[in-house]
PDB file of C-alpha atoms in Angstrom:
ATOM      1  CA  UNK A   1      52.349  95.123  -2.354  1.00 93.00           C
ATOM      2  CA  UNK A   2      54.179  93.242  -5.062  1.00 96.00           C
ATOM      3  CA  UNK A   3      53.986  89.438  -5.259  1.00 98.00           C
ATOM      4  CA  UNK A   4      55.601  88.450  -8.566  1.00 97.00           C
ATOM      5  CA  UNK A   5      55.767  89.761 -12.143  1.00 96.00           C
ATOM      6  CA  UNK A   6      52.512  91.724 -12.616  1.00 96.00           C
ATOM      7  CA  UNK A   7      50.734  90.224  -9.575  1.00 97.00           C
ATOM      8  CA  UNK A   8      49.969  92.471  -6.602  1.00 96.00           C
ATOM      9  CA  UNK A   9      47.954  92.056  -3.410  1.00 94.00           C
ATOM     10  CA  UNK A  10      44.445  93.217  -4.250  1.00 89.00           C
ATOM     11  CA  UNK A  11      42.554  94.089  -1.083  1.00 85.00           C
ATOM     12  CA  UNK A  12      39.507  96.362  -1.344  1.00 78.00           C
ATOM     13  CA  UNK A  13      39.355  97.745  -4.884  1.00 76.00           C
ATOM     14  CA  UNK A  14      42.914  97.094  -6.034  1.00 82.00           C
ATOM     15  CA  UNK A  15      43.568  94.995  -9.127  1.00 86.00           C
ATOM     16  CA  UNK A  16      45.501  91.729  -8.783  1.00 90.00           C
ATOM     17  CA  UNK A  17      47.286  92.163 -12.131  1.00 93.00           C
ATOM     18  CA  UNK A  18      48.864  95.494 -12.947  1.00 92.00           C
ATOM     19  CA  UNK A  19      52.131  97.171 -13.732  1.00 91.00           C
ATOM     20  CA  UNK A  20      52.544 100.488 -11.946  1.00 90.00           C
ATOM     21  CA  UNK A  21      54.051 103.289 -13.982  1.00 84.00           C
ATOM     22  CA  UNK A  22      57.828 102.717 -13.736  1.00 85.00           C
ATOM     23  CA  UNK A  23      58.541 106.440 -14.030  1.00 82.00           C
ATOM     24  CA  UNK A  24      56.343 107.208 -11.047  1.00 84.00           C
ATOM     25  CA  UNK A  25      58.036 104.482  -8.981  1.00 89.00           C
ATOM     26  CA  UNK A  26      61.430 105.773 -10.116  1.00 88.00           C
ATOM     27  CA  UNK A  27      60.451 109.341  -9.220  1.00 87.00           C
ATOM     28  CA  UNK A  28      59.566 108.282  -5.665  1.00 92.00           C
ATOM     29  CA  UNK A  29      62.843 106.372  -5.471  1.00 94.00           C
ATOM     30  CA  UNK A  30      64.656 109.576  -6.374  1.00 90.00           C
ATOM     31  CA  UNK A  31      62.566 111.689  -4.032  1.00 93.00           C
ATOM     32  CA  UNK A  32      63.315 109.429  -1.049  1.00 97.00           C
ATOM     33  CA  UNK A  33      66.809 108.415  -2.199  1.00 97.00           C
ATOM     34  CA  UNK A  34      65.678 104.784  -2.120  1.00 97.00           C
ATOM     35  CA  UNK A  35      67.743 102.391  -4.252  1.00 95.00           C
ATOM     36  CA  UNK A  36      65.311  99.493  -3.702  1.00 96.00           C
ATOM     37  CA  UNK A  37      62.480 101.536  -5.187  1.00 95.00           C
ATOM     38  CA  UNK A  38      64.614 102.649  -8.125  1.00 94.00           C
ATOM     39  CA  UNK A  39      65.609  99.022  -8.819  1.00 95.00           C
ATOM     40  CA  UNK A  40      61.927  98.074  -8.650  1.00 96.00           C
ATOM     41  CA  UNK A  41      61.182 100.806 -11.198  1.00 91.00           C
ATOM     42  CA  UNK A  42      63.810  99.245 -13.473  1.00 91.00           C
ATOM     43  CA  UNK A  43      62.176  95.825 -12.962  1.00 94.00           C
ATOM     44  CA  UNK A  44      58.745  97.247 -13.847  1.00 92.00           C
ATOM     45  CA  UNK A  45      60.213  99.058 -16.833  1.00 87.00           C
ATOM     46  CA  UNK A  46      61.653  95.792 -18.191  1.00 88.00           C
ATOM     47  CA  UNK A  47      58.429  93.926 -17.403  1.00 89.00           C
ATOM     48  CA  UNK A  48      56.184  96.512 -19.060  1.00 78.00           C
ATOM     49  CA  UNK A  49      58.177  96.886 -22.269  1.00 71.00           C
ATOM     50  CA  UNK A  50      60.720  99.633 -22.766  1.00 61.00           C
ATOM     51  CA  UNK A  51      59.510 100.446 -26.265  1.00 52.00           C
ATOM     52  CA  UNK A  52      56.109 101.560 -24.980  1.00 56.00           C
ATOM     53  CA  UNK A  53      57.699 104.472 -23.146  1.00 52.00           C
ATOM     54  CA  UNK A  54      60.296 105.415 -25.715  1.00 50.00           C
ATOM     55  CA  UNK A  55      57.683 105.560 -28.463  1.00 47.00           C
ATOM     56  CA  UNK A  56      55.376 107.702 -26.358  1.00 46.00           C
ATOM     57  CA  UNK A  57      52.557 105.153 -26.307  1.00 49.00           C
ATOM     58  CA  UNK A  58      52.254 104.953 -22.524  1.00 48.00           C
ATOM     59  CA  UNK A  59      51.501 107.137 -19.581  1.00 48.00           C
ATOM     60  CA  UNK A  60      50.826 110.819 -20.117  1.00 51.00           C
ATOM     61  CA  UNK A  61      51.791 111.304 -23.729  1.00 56.00           C
ATOM     62  CA  UNK A  62      54.566 113.717 -24.623  1.00 62.00           C
ATOM     63  CA  UNK A  63      55.424 114.816 -21.091  1.00 69.00           C
ATOM     64  CA  UNK A  64      55.704 111.180 -20.075  1.00 64.00           C
ATOM     65  CA  UNK A  65      57.936 110.464 -23.091  1.00 64.00           C
ATOM     66  CA  UNK A  66      60.120 113.464 -22.291  1.00 67.00           C
ATOM     67  CA  UNK A  67      60.536 112.354 -18.675  1.00 66.00           C
ATOM     68  CA  UNK A  68      61.447 108.810 -19.743  1.00 65.00           C
ATOM     69  CA  UNK A  69      63.955 109.803 -22.413  1.00 65.00           C
ATOM     70  CA  UNK A  70      65.604 112.717 -20.652  1.00 73.00           C
ATOM     71  CA  UNK A  71      65.566 111.806 -16.975  1.00 73.00           C
ATOM     72  CA  UNK A  72      64.463 108.302 -16.035  1.00 74.00           C
ATOM     73  CA  UNK A  73      65.657 106.156 -18.965  1.00 75.00           C
ATOM     74  CA  UNK A  74      69.393 106.966 -18.682  1.00 77.00           C
ATOM     75  CA  UNK A  75      69.273 106.098 -14.973  1.00 80.00           C
ATOM     76  CA  UNK A  76      67.125 103.000 -15.470  1.00 78.00           C
ATOM     77  CA  UNK A  77      69.753 101.604 -17.864  1.00 78.00           C
ATOM     78  CA  UNK A  78      72.405 101.717 -15.126  1.00 84.00           C
ATOM     79  CA  UNK A  79      70.389  99.940 -12.417  1.00 89.00           C
ATOM     80  CA  UNK A  80      69.926  96.209 -11.901  1.00 91.00           C
ATOM     81  CA  UNK A  81      66.229  95.312 -12.305  1.00 93.00           C
ATOM     82  CA  UNK A  82      65.090  93.807  -9.024  1.00 95.00           C
ATOM     83  CA  UNK A  83      61.712  93.288  -7.400  1.00 96.00           C
ATOM     84  CA  UNK A  84      61.700  93.819  -3.649  1.00 95.00           C
ATOM     85  CA  UNK A  85      60.585  90.489  -2.218  1.00 97.00           C
ATOM     86  CA  UNK A  86      61.045  90.749   1.543  1.00 97.00           C
ATOM     87  CA  UNK A  87      60.429  87.753   3.774  1.00 98.00           C
ATOM     88  CA  UNK A  88      57.926  89.775   5.812  1.00 98.00           C
ATOM     89  CA  UNK A  89      56.277  93.184   5.522  1.00 97.00           C
ATOM     90  CA  UNK A  90      54.025  94.537   8.255  1.00 97.00           C
ATOM     91  CA  UNK A  91      52.028  97.737   7.832  1.00 95.00           C
ATOM     92  CA  UNK A  92      50.680  98.494  11.317  1.00 95.00           C
ATOM     93  CA  UNK A  93      48.477 101.448  10.348  1.00 90.00           C
ATOM     94  CA  UNK A  94      46.748  99.343   7.687  1.00 87.00           C
ATOM     95  CA  UNK A  95      46.889  96.110   9.708  1.00 92.00           C
ATOM     96  CA  UNK A  96      48.215  94.301   6.621  1.00 94.00           C
ATOM     97  CA  UNK A  97      50.962  91.686   6.505  1.00 97.00           C
ATOM     98  CA  UNK A  98      52.747  89.884   3.698  1.00 98.00           C
ATOM     99  CA  UNK A  99      54.880  86.792   4.229  1.00 98.00           C
ATOM    100  CA  UNK A 100      56.887  84.696   1.798  1.00 98.00           C
ATOM    101  CA  UNK A 101      58.739  81.472   2.374  1.00 98.00           C
ATOM    102  CA  UNK A 102      61.855  82.547   0.460  1.00 97.00           C
ATOM    103  CA  UNK A 103      63.223  86.076   0.656  1.00 97.00           C
ATOM    104  CA  UNK A 104      64.143  87.623  -2.689  1.00 96.00           C
ATOM    105  CA  UNK A 105      62.216  85.034  -4.658  1.00 96.00           C
ATOM    106  CA  UNK A 106      58.724  84.162  -5.855  1.00 97.00           C
ATOM    107  CA  UNK A 107      59.451  80.477  -5.128  1.00 97.00           C
ATOM    108  CA  UNK A 108      57.398  78.818  -2.431  1.00 98.00           C
ATOM    109  CA  UNK A 109      54.445  80.357  -0.638  1.00 98.00           C
ATOM    110  CA  UNK A 110      53.320  83.972  -0.453  1.00 98.00           C
ATOM    111  CA  UNK A 111      50.555  85.067   1.925  1.00 98.00           C
ATOM    112  CA  UNK A 112      48.961  88.485   2.127  1.00 97.00           C
ATOM    113  CA  UNK A 113      46.399  89.095   4.905  1.00 95.00           C
ATOM    114  CA  UNK A 114      44.329  92.056   6.067  1.00 92.00           C
ATOM    115  CA  UNK A 115      43.189  92.663   9.649  1.00 90.00           C
ATOM    116  CA  UNK A 116      42.025  95.972  11.083  1.00 84.00           C
ATOM    117  CA  UNK A 117      38.490  97.261  10.951  1.00 82.00           C
ATOM    118  CA  UNK A 118      35.668  97.573   8.458  1.00 79.00           C
ATOM    119  CA  UNK A 119      35.006 101.066   9.834  1.00 80.00           C
ATOM    120  CA  UNK A 120      37.218 102.866   7.331  1.00 76.00           C
ATOM    121  CA  UNK A 121      36.654 105.081   4.341  1.00 72.00           C
ATOM    122  CA  UNK A 122      35.855 103.350   1.054  1.00 70.00           C
ATOM    123  CA  UNK A 123      35.481  99.999   2.810  1.00 72.00           C
ATOM    124  CA  UNK A 124      34.723  96.675   1.141  1.00 75.00           C
ATOM    125  CA  UNK A 125      33.950  94.713   4.339  1.00 77.00           C
ATOM    126  CA  UNK A 126      37.031  92.607   3.641  1.00 80.00           C
ATOM    127  CA  UNK A 127      38.716  92.426   7.059  1.00 83.00           C
ATOM    128  CA  UNK A 128      40.227  88.970   7.368  1.00 86.00           C
ATOM    129  CA  UNK A 129      40.765  88.790   3.633  1.00 89.00           C
ATOM    130  CA  UNK A 130      43.822  86.897   2.428  1.00 93.00           C
ATOM    131  CA  UNK A 131      45.500  85.759  -0.780  1.00 95.00           C
ATOM    132  CA  UNK A 132      47.829  82.813  -1.221  1.00 97.00           C
ATOM    133  CA  UNK A 133      50.287  82.373  -4.089  1.00 98.00           C
ATOM    134  CA  UNK A 134      52.453  79.346  -4.854  1.00 98.00           C
ATOM    135  CA  UNK A 135      55.671  79.862  -6.823  1.00 98.00           C
ATOM    136  CA  UNK A 136      54.495  83.313  -7.851  1.00 97.00           C
ATOM    137  CA  UNK A 137      51.131  82.154  -9.182  1.00 98.00           C
ATOM    138  CA  UNK A 138      47.689  82.616  -7.597  1.00 97.00           C
ATOM    139  CA  UNK A 139      46.304  79.705  -5.569  1.00 97.00           C
ATOM    140  CA  UNK A 140      43.613  81.349  -3.375  1.00 93.00           C
ATOM    141  CA  UNK A 141      42.502  84.722  -4.655  1.00 88.00           C
ATOM    142  CA  UNK A 142      40.154  87.562  -3.959  1.00 84.00           C
ATOM    143  CA  UNK A 143      37.924  88.080  -6.985  1.00 79.00           C
ATOM    144  CA  UNK A 144      38.395  91.806  -6.801  1.00 73.00           C
ATOM    145  CA  UNK A 145      36.051  94.687  -7.366  1.00 76.00           C
ATOM    146  CA  UNK A 146      33.269  95.131  -9.884  1.00 77.00           C
ATOM    147  CA  UNK A 147      32.571  98.148 -12.023  1.00 82.00           C
ATOM    148  CA  UNK A 148      31.708 101.222 -10.000  1.00 83.00           C
ATOM    149  CA  UNK A 149      28.242 102.682 -10.493  1.00 87.00           C
ATOM    150  CA  UNK A 150      26.230 105.407  -8.742  1.00 87.00           C
ATOM    151  CA  UNK A 151      25.074 102.772  -6.209  1.00 87.00           C
ATOM    152  CA  UNK A 152      28.685 102.121  -5.204  1.00 82.00           C
ATOM    153  CA  UNK A 153      28.736 105.448  -3.377  1.00 84.00           C
ATOM    154  CA  UNK A 154      25.109 105.571  -2.274  1.00 87.00           C
ATOM    155  CA  UNK A 155      22.989 104.112   0.504  1.00 89.00           C
ATOM    156  CA  UNK A 156      22.815 100.731  -1.273  1.00 87.00           C
ATOM    157  CA  UNK A 157      26.616 100.297  -1.354  1.00 81.00           C
ATOM    158  CA  UNK A 158      26.562  97.137   0.734  1.00 83.00           C
ATOM    159  CA  UNK A 159      23.836  95.531  -1.376  1.00 87.00           C
ATOM    160  CA  UNK A 160      26.482  95.158  -4.108  1.00 84.00           C
ATOM    161  CA  UNK A 161      27.999  91.674  -3.870  1.00 80.00           C
ATOM    162  CA  UNK A 162      31.632  92.828  -4.217  1.00 77.00           C
ATOM    163  CA  UNK A 163      31.164  95.065  -1.152  1.00 77.00           C
ATOM    164  CA  UNK A 164      30.065  92.196   1.079  1.00 78.00           C
ATOM    165  CA  UNK A 165      32.333  90.062   3.276  1.00 75.00           C
ATOM    166  CA  UNK A 166      31.170  86.722   1.873  1.00 76.00           C
ATOM    167  CA  UNK A 167      32.497  87.617  -1.588  1.00 75.00           C
ATOM    168  CA  UNK A 168      36.011  88.196  -0.277  1.00 74.00           C
ATOM    169  CA  UNK A 169      38.295  85.552   1.241  1.00 77.00           C
ATOM    170  CA  UNK A 170      37.129  86.358   4.746  1.00 79.00           C
ATOM    171  CA  UNK A 171      36.717  83.745   7.471  1.00 76.00           C
ATOM    172  CA  UNK A 172      33.087  82.977   8.310  1.00 73.00           C
TER     173      UNK A 172
END
């Protein structure tokens, strides 16, 4: 869930700063005939640096370069770069909500919150977790996930501090 620039909501093991592959986002926009997603791909493309893709330095090497130059790039040039910044997004199956004080803008407040249950696959015990951004910049954050080790997927998973509720922004 996009917040602003390269900031994304980072519940569980997601990273707060990232730029998703614009070609993948564009591909899904094409697949679902979704203009908003294609405009977001154009936004990400501009944010990530066009030259990276045209020179073949990003993504999956030559196939990625071919896709960018032959299919995605000509279309990306014709679209207006725009990040989808809805006033509210509710994902009932995930029990996740995002709210912003100004639709279509990073200005003001942005809140992302997670409800639901801790009884889910690959859980981080982070139900109740939230992030707050002000004018597109982090104010209250989740510190994110550590480096995965063999213990991450073993019986001592919840001995790891990043897998415990108190290390996320959960109410106690």
